[in-house]
Amino acid sequence: MDFTDTPEEATFRAEARAWLEANAELRDPNEAAPSIIAAREDPDEVQRAQEWQAKKFDANWACLTWPKEYGGRSARSIESVIWNQEEGKFRVPANIFGIGIGMAGPTLMVHGTDEQKAKWLPAMARGDEVWCQLFSEPDAGSDLAGLRMSAKRDGDDWVVNGQKIWTTGAHYCKWGILVTRSDPEVPKHAGLTYFVVDMESEGIEIRPIKQINGAMHFNEVFFSDVRIPDAFRISEVGNGWQVSITTLMNERASVGGGAGRGGFRDLINLARQTEIGGRSALEDASVRQQMADIYVKIKGLEYTGYRTLTALSRGQTPGPEASLAKLVGAPLGQQLASFAIDIQGAAGALSEEASPIQEGAWQEAYLSSPGLRIAGGTDEIMRNIIAERVLRLPPEMRVDKKIAFREVPTGPPSAGA
Ligand SMILES: Cc1cc2nc3c(=O)[nH]c(=O)nc-3n(C[C@H](O)[C@H](O)[C@H](O)COP(=O)(O)OP(=O)(O)OC[C@H]3O[C@@H](n4cnc5c(N)ncnc54)[C@H](O)[C@@H]3O)c2cc1C
């Protein structure tokens, strides 16, 4: 591992820092990071995020790793990491562009035509148009290739019917990436086709889902005879699985650990301010022991992360250690938040809005962190991937892989069957 910036990286960091200092306000390290959940609920925050993205784009600080021709800077991944480290120190809006810039954009660059790239990438990069991901369905999450939303060709259009679910941000997005079943007569992975859909199309109905944290940032999205031009199809008919894999690989790289708000520094401040048995919680032996346990895990993840950064800095592809981040980091975020709620005693039970402690950040983290163990691949799916692709253990039995999708049974067998 190598912890120091190379001279080139140090120059890049100084330039990034200088631009940020001229254009944003430094954040007090004790101040909670902006809540992406709140940002997704508030149209003013969405607009603020778009304005910040446009400002970065105009100064050539947006989409750093994207090629120059699409509005990026052709920067190395390590430079993007350095930018994120520096930007994170400033009071800037939450980044709501991950699905577009982090997932849809790279997918279009690989599989889109020149016209499609020219149509969508510039406005995506500048944040003028926000994107959502319409993959999951009520019966197809981990088993994404089992999805049922149907797409039938009709002249120059496709007619799409069915339901998607858990669509983050559908209510403020202009465009969506969509996977459909265009052919139920072939095995499930072979009958999928991938599209871009205009979220303002006739026949799309977006219904918010209220979450345990009180937010409503995901949605159910219903398609009734929605017409999508064939010009919006990405790659060949039936190649939707390969295109989806490109999107999912980019998604897993971008879904990190932790709940976003509430880090170890916040935890120390909390333990200092909270009393247990007439003295600061930080002086309590059992609190200190649990904090040490959490700290060791955080450091383990951080140093594992440095191995990835070192590989990126040397222009190498990170090894399997990168996939540990999600599997270890997401439960750790949950453990951290749960412990912080515990040491608040009865005050921990207050709602996020009512909590006077650290702007209710721990309540938000506590209720939001379980979702990160599901989004972008559940813990069990991550374990399956590590077992099969890293440890080379025998694969799971997949009995429906080779039969026509139409023959795959739906639901549990009927009684007496
Ligand atoms: C915060 C958040 C944001 C999201 N945003 C989006 C979005 O914008 N767009 C979108 O399309 N989707 C989105 N999703 C949906 C997400 O991709 C799915 O929830 C996820 O893939 C799991 O699918 P599922 O919910 O259908 O659970 P299921 O796949 O039904 O899984 C249920 C349980 O069974 C386990 N399981 C399933 N298969 C296996 C197996 N083979 N081996 C072992 N265990 C297994 C799972 O681990 C889980 O515990 C989001 C989810 C979350 C939590």
JSON list of C-alpha atoms in Angstrom, two decimals, residues 91-277:
[
{"chain": "A", "resi": 91, "resn": "ARG", "atom": "CA", "xyz": [-20.92, 22.21, 2.04]},
{"chain": "A", "resi": 92, "resn": "VAL", "atom": "CA", "xyz": [-22.34, 21.11, -1.33]},
{"chain": "A", "resi": 93, "resn": "PRO", "atom": "CA", "xyz": [-25.69, 19.52, -2.24]},
{"chain": "A", "resi": 94, "resn": "ALA", "atom": "CA", "xyz": [-26.10, 15.72, -2.08]},
{"chain": "A", "resi": 95, "resn": "ASN", "atom": "CA", "xyz": [-25.19, 13.97, -5.33]},
{"chain": "A", "resi": 96, "resn": "ILE", "atom": "CA", "xyz": [-28.39, 12.67, -6.95]},
{"chain": "A", "resi": 97, "resn": "PHE", "atom": "CA", "xyz": [-26.74, 11.79, -10.29]},
{"chain": "A", "resi": 98, "resn": "GLY", "atom": "CA", "xyz": [-25.29, 8.37, -9.47]},
{"chain": "A", "resi": 99, "resn": "ILE", "atom": "CA", "xyz": [-27.76, 6.40, -11.59]},
{"chain": "A", "resi": 100, "resn": "GLY", "atom": "CA", "xyz": [-27.24, 8.60, -14.65]},
{"chain": "A", "resi": 101, "resn": "ILE", "atom": "CA", "xyz": [-23.58, 9.52, -14.53]},
{"chain": "A", "resi": 102, "resn": "GLY", "atom": "CA", "xyz": [-22.40, 6.41, -12.67]},
{"chain": "A", "resi": 103, "resn": "MET", "atom": "CA", "xyz": [-24.52, 3.74, -14.36]},
{"chain": "A", "resi": 104, "resn": "ALA", "atom": "CA", "xyz": [-26.60, 4.82, -17.40]},
{"chain": "A", "resi": 105, "resn": "GLY", "atom": "CA", "xyz": [-23.82, 6.96, -18.92]},
{"chain": "A", "resi": 106, "resn": "PRO", "atom": "CA", "xyz": [-21.13, 4.25, -18.87]},
{"chain": "A", "resi": 107, "resn": "THR", "atom": "CA", "xyz": [-23.71, 1.77, -20.25]},
{"chain": "A", "resi": 108, "resn": "LEU", "atom": "CA", "xyz": [-24.57, 4.07, -23.17]},
{"chain": "A", "resi": 109, "resn": "MET", "atom": "CA", "xyz": [-20.87, 4.62, -23.87]},
{"chain": "A", "resi": 110, "resn": "VAL", "atom": "CA", "xyz": [-20.40, 0.85, -24.32]},
{"chain": "A", "resi": 111, "resn": "HIS", "atom": "CA", "xyz": [-23.66, -0.15, -26.00]},
{"chain": "A", "resi": 112, "resn": "GLY", "atom": "CA", "xyz": [-25.26, 3.03, -27.42]},
{"chain": "A", "resi": 113, "resn": "THR", "atom": "CA", "xyz": [-25.06, 4.30, -31.01]},
{"chain": "A", "resi": 114, "resn": "ASP", "atom": "CA", "xyz": [-23.32, 7.60, -31.79]},
{"chain": "A", "resi": 115, "resn": "GLU", "atom": "CA", "xyz": [-26.74, 9.31, -32.13]},
{"chain": "A", "resi": 116, "resn": "GLN", "atom": "CA", "xyz": [-27.86, 7.96, -28.76]},
{"chain": "A", "resi": 117, "resn": "LYS", "atom": "CA", "xyz": [-24.68, 9.12, -27.04]},
{"chain": "A", "resi": 118, "resn": "ALA", "atom": "CA", "xyz": [-25.01, 12.59, -28.60]},
{"chain": "A", "resi": 119, "resn": "LYS", "atom": "CA", "xyz": [-28.68, 12.81, -27.62]},
{"chain": "A", "resi": 120, "resn": "TRP", "atom": "CA", "xyz": [-28.35, 11.85, -23.97]},
{"chain": "A", "resi": 121, "resn": "LEU", "atom": "CA", "xyz": [-24.83, 12.16, -22.56]},
{"chain": "A", "resi": 122, "resn": "PRO", "atom": "CA", "xyz": [-24.26, 15.96, -22.56]},
{"chain": "A", "resi": 123, "resn": "ALA", "atom": "CA", "xyz": [-27.47, 16.84, -20.67]},
{"chain": "A", "resi": 124, "resn": "MET", "atom": "CA", "xyz": [-26.85, 13.91, -18.29]},
{"chain": "A", "resi": 125, "resn": "ALA", "atom": "CA", "xyz": [-23.32, 15.08, -17.52]},
{"chain": "A", "resi": 126, "resn": "ARG", "atom": "CA", "xyz": [-24.42, 18.66, -16.83]},
{"chain": "A", "resi": 127, "resn": "GLY", "atom": "CA", "xyz": [-27.22, 17.47, -14.55]},
{"chain": "A", "resi": 128, "resn": "ASP", "atom": "CA", "xyz": [-29.86, 19.14, -16.74]},
{"chain": "A", "resi": 129, "resn": "GLU", "atom": "CA", "xyz": [-31.68, 15.80, -17.00]},
{"chain": "A", "resi": 130, "resn": "VAL", "atom": "CA", "xyz": [-31.76, 13.30, -14.15]},
{"chain": "A", "resi": 131, "resn": "TRP", "atom": "CA", "xyz": [-32.02, 9.53, -14.74]},
{"chain": "A", "resi": 132, "resn": "CYS", "atom": "CA", "xyz": [-33.62, 6.59, -12.91]},
{"chain": "A", "resi": 133, "resn": "GLN", "atom": "CA", "xyz": [-33.21, 2.81, -13.13]},
{"chain": "A", "resi": 134, "resn": "LEU", "atom": "CA", "xyz": [-36.27, 0.67, -13.95]},
{"chain": "A", "resi": 135, "resn": "PHE", "atom": "CA", "xyz": [-34.93, -2.85, -13.38]},
{"chain": "A", "resi": 136, "resn": "SER", "atom": "CA", "xyz": [-36.53, -4.42, -10.27]},
{"chain": "A", "resi": 137, "resn": "GLU", "atom": "CA", "xyz": [-40.05, -5.85, -10.37]},
{"chain": "A", "resi": 138, "resn": "PRO", "atom": "CA", "xyz": [-42.21, -7.35, -7.61]},
{"chain": "A", "resi": 139, "resn": "ASP", "atom": "CA", "xyz": [-40.99, -10.85, -8.64]},
{"chain": "A", "resi": 140, "resn": "ALA", "atom": "CA", "xyz": [-37.56, -9.96, -9.99]},
{"chain": "A", "resi": 141, "resn": "GLY", "atom": "CA", "xyz": [-34.93, -8.37, -7.77]},
{"chain": "A", "resi": 142, "resn": "SER", "atom": "CA", "xyz": [-31.97, -10.65, -7.05]},
{"chain": "A", "resi": 143, "resn": "ASP", "atom": "CA", "xyz": [-33.20, -12.79, -9.91]},
{"chain": "A", "resi": 144, "resn": "LEU", "atom": "CA", "xyz": [-33.34, -9.85, -12.30]},
{"chain": "A", "resi": 145, "resn": "ALA", "atom": "CA", "xyz": [-33.35, -12.08, -15.39]},
{"chain": "A", "resi": 146, "resn": "GLY", "atom": "CA", "xyz": [-36.75, -13.37, -14.22]},
{"chain": "A", "resi": 147, "resn": "LEU", "atom": "CA", "xyz": [-38.44, -10.01, -14.99]},
{"chain": "A", "resi": 148, "resn": "ARG", "atom": "CA", "xyz": [-41.80, -9.98, -16.75]},
{"chain": "A", "resi": 149, "resn": "MET", "atom": "CA", "xyz": [-42.44, -6.45, -18.10]},
{"chain": "A", "resi": 150, "resn": "SER", "atom": "CA", "xyz": [-43.38, -7.14, -21.71]},
{"chain": "A", "resi": 151, "resn": "ALA", "atom": "CA", "xyz": [-42.19, -5.26, -24.80]},
{"chain": "A", "resi": 152, "resn": "LYS", "atom": "CA", "xyz": [-43.84, -5.99, -28.18]},
{"chain": "A", "resi": 153, "resn": "ARG", "atom": "CA", "xyz": [-42.73, -4.47, -31.46]},
{"chain": "A", "resi": 154, "resn": "ASP", "atom": "CA", "xyz": [-45.37, -2.36, -33.29]},
{"chain": "A", "resi": 155, "resn": "GLY", "atom": "CA", "xyz": [-44.06, -0.55, -36.38]},
{"chain": "A", "resi": 156, "resn": "ASP", "atom": "CA", "xyz": [-41.31, 1.89, -35.38]},
{"chain": "A", "resi": 157, "resn": "ASP", "atom": "CA", "xyz": [-42.27, 1.62, -31.70]},
{"chain": "A", "resi": 158, "resn": "TRP", "atom": "CA", "xyz": [-42.36, -0.91, -28.91]},
{"chain": "A", "resi": 159, "resn": "VAL", "atom": "CA", "xyz": [-45.44, -1.24, -26.70]},
{"chain": "A", "resi": 160, "resn": "VAL", "atom": "CA", "xyz": [-44.52, -1.86, -23.08]},
{"chain": "A", "resi": 161, "resn": "ASN", "atom": "CA", "xyz": [-46.74, -3.18, -20.27]},
{"chain": "A", "resi": 162, "resn": "GLY", "atom": "CA", "xyz": [-46.08, -4.22, -16.69]},
{"chain": "A", "resi": 163, "resn": "GLN", "atom": "CA", "xyz": [-44.78, -2.98, -13.35]},
{"chain": "A", "resi": 164, "resn": "LYS", "atom": "CA", "xyz": [-41.44, -1.89, -11.92]},
{"chain": "A", "resi": 165, "resn": "ILE", "atom": "CA", "xyz": [-40.75, -1.26, -8.24]},
{"chain": "A", "resi": 166, "resn": "TRP", "atom": "CA", "xyz": [-38.19, 0.42, -5.94]},
{"chain": "A", "resi": 167, "resn": "THR", "atom": "CA", "xyz": [-37.48, 3.00, -8.64]},
{"chain": "A", "resi": 168, "resn": "THR", "atom": "CA", "xyz": [-35.36, 5.60, -6.85]},
{"chain": "A", "resi": 169, "resn": "GLY", "atom": "CA", "xyz": [-36.13, 9.16, -7.95]},
{"chain": "A", "resi": 170, "resn": "ALA", "atom": "CA", "xyz": [-38.68, 8.25, -10.68]},
{"chain": "A", "resi": 171, "resn": "HIS", "atom": "CA", "xyz": [-40.75, 11.25, -9.54]},
{"chain": "A", "resi": 172, "resn": "TYR", "atom": "CA", "xyz": [-38.14, 13.83, -10.61]},
{"chain": "A", "resi": 173, "resn": "CYS", "atom": "CA", "xyz": [-36.37, 12.02, -13.44]},
{"chain": "A", "resi": 174, "resn": "LYS", "atom": "CA", "xyz": [-36.68, 12.82, -17.13]},
{"chain": "A", "resi": 175, "resn": "TRP", "atom": "CA", "xyz": [-35.22, 9.53, -18.43]},
{"chain": "A", "resi": 176, "resn": "GLY", "atom": "CA", "xyz": [-35.08, 5.92, -17.24]},
{"chain": "A", "resi": 177, "resn": "ILE", "atom": "CA", "xyz": [-33.04, 2.87, -18.18]},
{"chain": "A", "resi": 178, "resn": "LEU", "atom": "CA", "xyz": [-35.44, -0.02, -18.62]},
{"chain": "A", "resi": 179, "resn": "VAL", "atom": "CA", "xyz": [-35.11, -3.78, -19.08]},
{"chain": "A", "resi": 180, "resn": "THR", "atom": "CA", "xyz": [-38.04, -5.67, -20.61]},
{"chain": "A", "resi": 181, "resn": "ARG", "atom": "CA", "xyz": [-38.98, -9.16, -21.77]},
{"chain": "A", "resi": 182, "resn": "SER", "atom": "CA", "xyz": [-39.25, -9.07, -25.53]},
{"chain": "A", "resi": 183, "resn": "ASP", "atom": "CA", "xyz": [-39.30, -12.84, -26.10]},
{"chain": "A", "resi": 184, "resn": "PRO", "atom": "CA", "xyz": [-40.77, -15.31, -23.58]},
{"chain": "A", "resi": 185, "resn": "GLU", "atom": "CA", "xyz": [-40.10, -18.30, -25.90]},
{"chain": "A", "resi": 186, "resn": "VAL", "atom": "CA", "xyz": [-36.34, -18.41, -25.24]},
{"chain": "A", "resi": 187, "resn": "PRO", "atom": "CA", "xyz": [-34.44, -19.02, -21.95]},
{"chain": "A", "resi": 188, "resn": "LYS", "atom": "CA", "xyz": [-34.77, -16.16, -19.50]},
{"chain": "A", "resi": 189, "resn": "HIS", "atom": "CA", "xyz": [-31.43, -14.44, -20.06]},
{"chain": "A", "resi": 190, "resn": "ALA", "atom": "CA", "xyz": [-31.85, -14.53, -23.87]},
{"chain": "A", "resi": 191, "resn": "GLY", "atom": "CA", "xyz": [-35.27, -12.85, -24.15]},
{"chain": "A", "resi": 192, "resn": "LEU", "atom": "CA", "xyz": [-34.52, -9.41, -22.68]},
{"chain": "A", "resi": 193, "resn": "THR", "atom": "CA", "xyz": [-34.27, -6.05, -24.46]},
{"chain": "A", "resi": 194, "resn": "TYR", "atom": "CA", "xyz": [-32.94, -2.81, -22.96]},
{"chain": "A", "resi": 195, "resn": "PHE", "atom": "CA", "xyz": [-34.39, 0.67, -23.62]},
{"chain": "A", "resi": 196, "resn": "VAL", "atom": "CA", "xyz": [-34.18, 4.27, -22.58]},
{"chain": "A", "resi": 197, "resn": "VAL", "atom": "CA", "xyz": [-37.64, 5.58, -21.71]},
{"chain": "A", "resi": 198, "resn": "ASP", "atom": "CA", "xyz": [-38.92, 9.14, -21.46]},
{"chain": "A", "resi": 199, "resn": "MET", "atom": "CA", "xyz": [-40.51, 9.23, -17.99]},
{"chain": "A", "resi": 200, "resn": "GLU", "atom": "CA", "xyz": [-43.06, 11.78, -19.25]},
{"chain": "A", "resi": 201, "resn": "SER", "atom": "CA", "xyz": [-44.45, 9.26, -21.81]},
{"chain": "A", "resi": 202, "resn": "GLU", "atom": "CA", "xyz": [-48.19, 8.67, -21.87]},
{"chain": "A", "resi": 203, "resn": "GLY", "atom": "CA", "xyz": [-49.18, 5.51, -19.95]},
{"chain": "A", "resi": 204, "resn": "ILE", "atom": "CA", "xyz": [-46.56, 5.80, -17.19]},
{"chain": "A", "resi": 205, "resn": "GLU", "atom": "CA", "xyz": [-47.94, 6.10, -13.68]},
{"chain": "A", "resi": 206, "resn": "ILE", "atom": "CA", "xyz": [-45.59, 6.76, -10.76]},
{"chain": "A", "resi": 207, "resn": "ARG", "atom": "CA", "xyz": [-46.77, 5.90, -7.25]},
{"chain": "A", "resi": 208, "resn": "PRO", "atom": "CA", "xyz": [-44.55, 6.76, -4.26]},
{"chain": "A", "resi": 209, "resn": "ILE", "atom": "CA", "xyz": [-43.71, 4.12, -1.63]},
{"chain": "A", "resi": 210, "resn": "LYS", "atom": "CA", "xyz": [-43.53, 5.33, 1.96]},
{"chain": "A", "resi": 211, "resn": "GLN", "atom": "CA", "xyz": [-40.43, 3.97, 3.65]},
{"chain": "A", "resi": 212, "resn": "ILE", "atom": "CA", "xyz": [-39.63, 3.11, 7.26]},
{"chain": "A", "resi": 213, "resn": "ASN", "atom": "CA", "xyz": [-37.58, 6.35, 7.54]},
{"chain": "A", "resi": 214, "resn": "GLY", "atom": "CA", "xyz": [-40.66, 8.37, 6.56]},
{"chain": "A", "resi": 215, "resn": "ALA", "atom": "CA", "xyz": [-39.18, 9.33, 3.19]},
{"chain": "A", "resi": 216, "resn": "MET", "atom": "CA", "xyz": [-40.81, 8.57, -0.16]},
{"chain": "A", "resi": 217, "resn": "HIS", "atom": "CA", "xyz": [-37.89, 8.44, -2.54]},
{"chain": "A", "resi": 218, "resn": "PHE", "atom": "CA", "xyz": [-38.67, 5.17, -4.25]},
{"chain": "A", "resi": 219, "resn": "ASN", "atom": "CA", "xyz": [-41.69, 4.41, -6.35]},
{"chain": "A", "resi": 220, "resn": "GLU", "atom": "CA", "xyz": [-43.78, 1.79, -8.05]},
{"chain": "A", "resi": 221, "resn": "VAL", "atom": "CA", "xyz": [-43.94, 2.57, -11.76]},
{"chain": "A", "resi": 222, "resn": "PHE", "atom": "CA", "xyz": [-46.77, 1.15, -13.86]},
{"chain": "A", "resi": 223, "resn": "PHE", "atom": "CA", "xyz": [-46.56, 0.93, -17.66]},
{"chain": "A", "resi": 224, "resn": "SER", "atom": "CA", "xyz": [-49.84, 0.69, -19.62]},
{"chain": "A", "resi": 225, "resn": "ASP", "atom": "CA", "xyz": [-49.34, 0.51, -23.39]},
{"chain": "A", "resi": 226, "resn": "VAL", "atom": "CA", "xyz": [-46.36, 2.87, -23.20]},
{"chain": "A", "resi": 227, "resn": "ARG", "atom": "CA", "xyz": [-44.89, 3.47, -26.65]},
{"chain": "A", "resi": 228, "resn": "ILE", "atom": "CA", "xyz": [-41.09, 3.61, -26.85]},
{"chain": "A", "resi": 229, "resn": "PRO", "atom": "CA", "xyz": [-39.48, 4.46, -30.22]},
{"chain": "A", "resi": 230, "resn": "ASP", "atom": "CA", "xyz": [-37.19, 1.74, -31.55]},
{"chain": "A", "resi": 231, "resn": "ALA", "atom": "CA", "xyz": [-34.54, 4.48, -31.77]},
{"chain": "A", "resi": 232, "resn": "PHE", "atom": "CA", "xyz": [-34.45, 4.36, -27.93]},
{"chain": "A", "resi": 233, "resn": "ARG", "atom": "CA", "xyz": [-33.52, 0.62, -27.90]},
{"chain": "A", "resi": 234, "resn": "ILE", "atom": "CA", "xyz": [-29.99, 0.07, -26.60]},
{"chain": "A", "resi": 235, "resn": "SER", "atom": "CA", "xyz": [-28.11, -2.71, -28.42]},
{"chain": "A", "resi": 236, "resn": "GLU", "atom": "CA", "xyz": [-29.77, -5.57, -30.28]},
{"chain": "A", "resi": 237, "resn": "VAL", "atom": "CA", "xyz": [-33.14, -7.10, -29.51]},
{"chain": "A", "resi": 238, "resn": "GLY", "atom": "CA", "xyz": [-32.50, -9.96, -27.05]},
{"chain": "A", "resi": 239, "resn": "ASN", "atom": "CA", "xyz": [-29.17, -8.53, -25.84]},
{"chain": "A", "resi": 240, "resn": "GLY", "atom": "CA", "xyz": [-30.71, -6.82, -22.78]},
{"chain": "A", "resi": 241, "resn": "TRP", "atom": "CA", "xyz": [-28.98, -9.11, -20.27]},
{"chain": "A", "resi": 242, "resn": "GLN", "atom": "CA", "xyz": [-25.49, -8.21, -21.50]},
{"chain": "A", "resi": 243, "resn": "VAL", "atom": "CA", "xyz": [-26.38, -4.50, -21.43]},
{"chain": "A", "resi": 244, "resn": "SER", "atom": "CA", "xyz": [-27.85, -4.87, -17.90]},
{"chain": "A", "resi": 245, "resn": "ILE", "atom": "CA", "xyz": [-24.64, -6.53, -16.68]},
{"chain": "A", "resi": 246, "resn": "THR", "atom": "CA", "xyz": [-22.70, -3.43, -17.77]},
{"chain": "A", "resi": 247, "resn": "THR", "atom": "CA", "xyz": [-25.10, -1.28, -15.72]},
{"chain": "A", "resi": 248, "resn": "LEU", "atom": "CA", "xyz": [-24.95, -3.60, -12.69]},
{"chain": "A", "resi": 249, "resn": "MET", "atom": "CA", "xyz": [-21.15, -3.74, -12.69]},
{"chain": "A", "resi": 250, "resn": "ASN", "atom": "CA", "xyz": [-21.08, 0.04, -12.56]},
{"chain": "A", "resi": 251, "resn": "GLU", "atom": "CA", "xyz": [-23.78, 0.04, -9.85]},
{"chain": "A", "resi": 252, "resn": "ARG", "atom": "CA", "xyz": [-21.83, -2.31, -7.56]},
{"chain": "A", "resi": 253, "resn": "ALA", "atom": "CA", "xyz": [-18.75, -0.19, -7.96]},
{"chain": "A", "resi": 254, "resn": "SER", "atom": "CA", "xyz": [-20.72, 2.89, -6.86]},
{"chain": "A", "resi": 255, "resn": "VAL", "atom": "CA", "xyz": [-22.84, 1.51, -3.94]},
{"chain": "A", "resi": 256, "resn": "GLY", "atom": "CA", "xyz": [-20.43, 1.77, -1.02]},
{"chain": "A", "resi": 257, "resn": "GLY", "atom": "CA", "xyz": [-20.78, 0.94, 2.64]},
{"chain": "A", "resi": 258, "resn": "GLY", "atom": "CA", "xyz": [-22.29, 2.98, 5.45]},
{"chain": "A", "resi": 259, "resn": "ALA", "atom": "CA", "xyz": [-25.50, 4.93, 5.52]},
{"chain": "A", "resi": 260, "resn": "GLY", "atom": "CA", "xyz": [-23.97, 8.17, 4.27]},
{"chain": "A", "resi": 261, "resn": "ARG", "atom": "CA", "xyz": [-24.49, 10.20, 7.45]},
{"chain": "A", "resi": 262, "resn": "GLY", "atom": "CA", "xyz": [-22.97, 9.59, 10.85]},
{"chain": "A", "resi": 263, "resn": "GLY", "atom": "CA", "xyz": [-19.28, 8.66, 10.88]},
{"chain": "A", "resi": 264, "resn": "PHE", "atom": "CA", "xyz": [-16.90, 7.69, 13.70]},
{"chain": "A", "resi": 265, "resn": "ARG", "atom": "CA", "xyz": [-16.04, 11.32, 14.51]},
{"chain": "A", "resi": 266, "resn": "ASP", "atom": "CA", "xyz": [-19.76, 12.00, 15.03]},
{"chain": "A", "resi": 267, "resn": "LEU", "atom": "CA", "xyz": [-19.91, 8.94, 17.28]},
{"chain": "A", "resi": 268, "resn": "ILE", "atom": "CA", "xyz": [-17.09, 10.23, 19.50]},
{"chain": "A", "resi": 269, "resn": "ASN", "atom": "CA", "xyz": [-18.80, 13.62, 19.79]},
{"chain": "A", "resi": 270, "resn": "LEU", "atom": "CA", "xyz": [-22.04, 11.89, 20.66]},
{"chain": "A", "resi": 271, "resn": "ALA", "atom": "CA", "xyz": [-20.39, 9.74, 23.35]},
{"chain": "A", "resi": 272, "resn": "ARG", "atom": "CA", "xyz": [-18.78, 12.88, 24.82]},
{"chain": "A", "resi": 273, "resn": "GLN", "atom": "CA", "xyz": [-22.12, 14.69, 25.02]},
{"chain": "A", "resi": 274, "resn": "THR", "atom": "CA", "xyz": [-24.16, 11.77, 26.37]},
{"chain": "A", "resi": 275, "resn": "GLU", "atom": "CA", "xyz": [-24.22, 10.81, 30.05]},
{"chain": "A", "resi": 276, "resn": "ILE", "atom": "CA", "xyz": [-24.34, 7.27, 31.41]},
{"chain": "A", "resi": 277, "resn": "GLY", "atom": "CA", "xyz": [-24.49, 6.88, 35.22]}
]
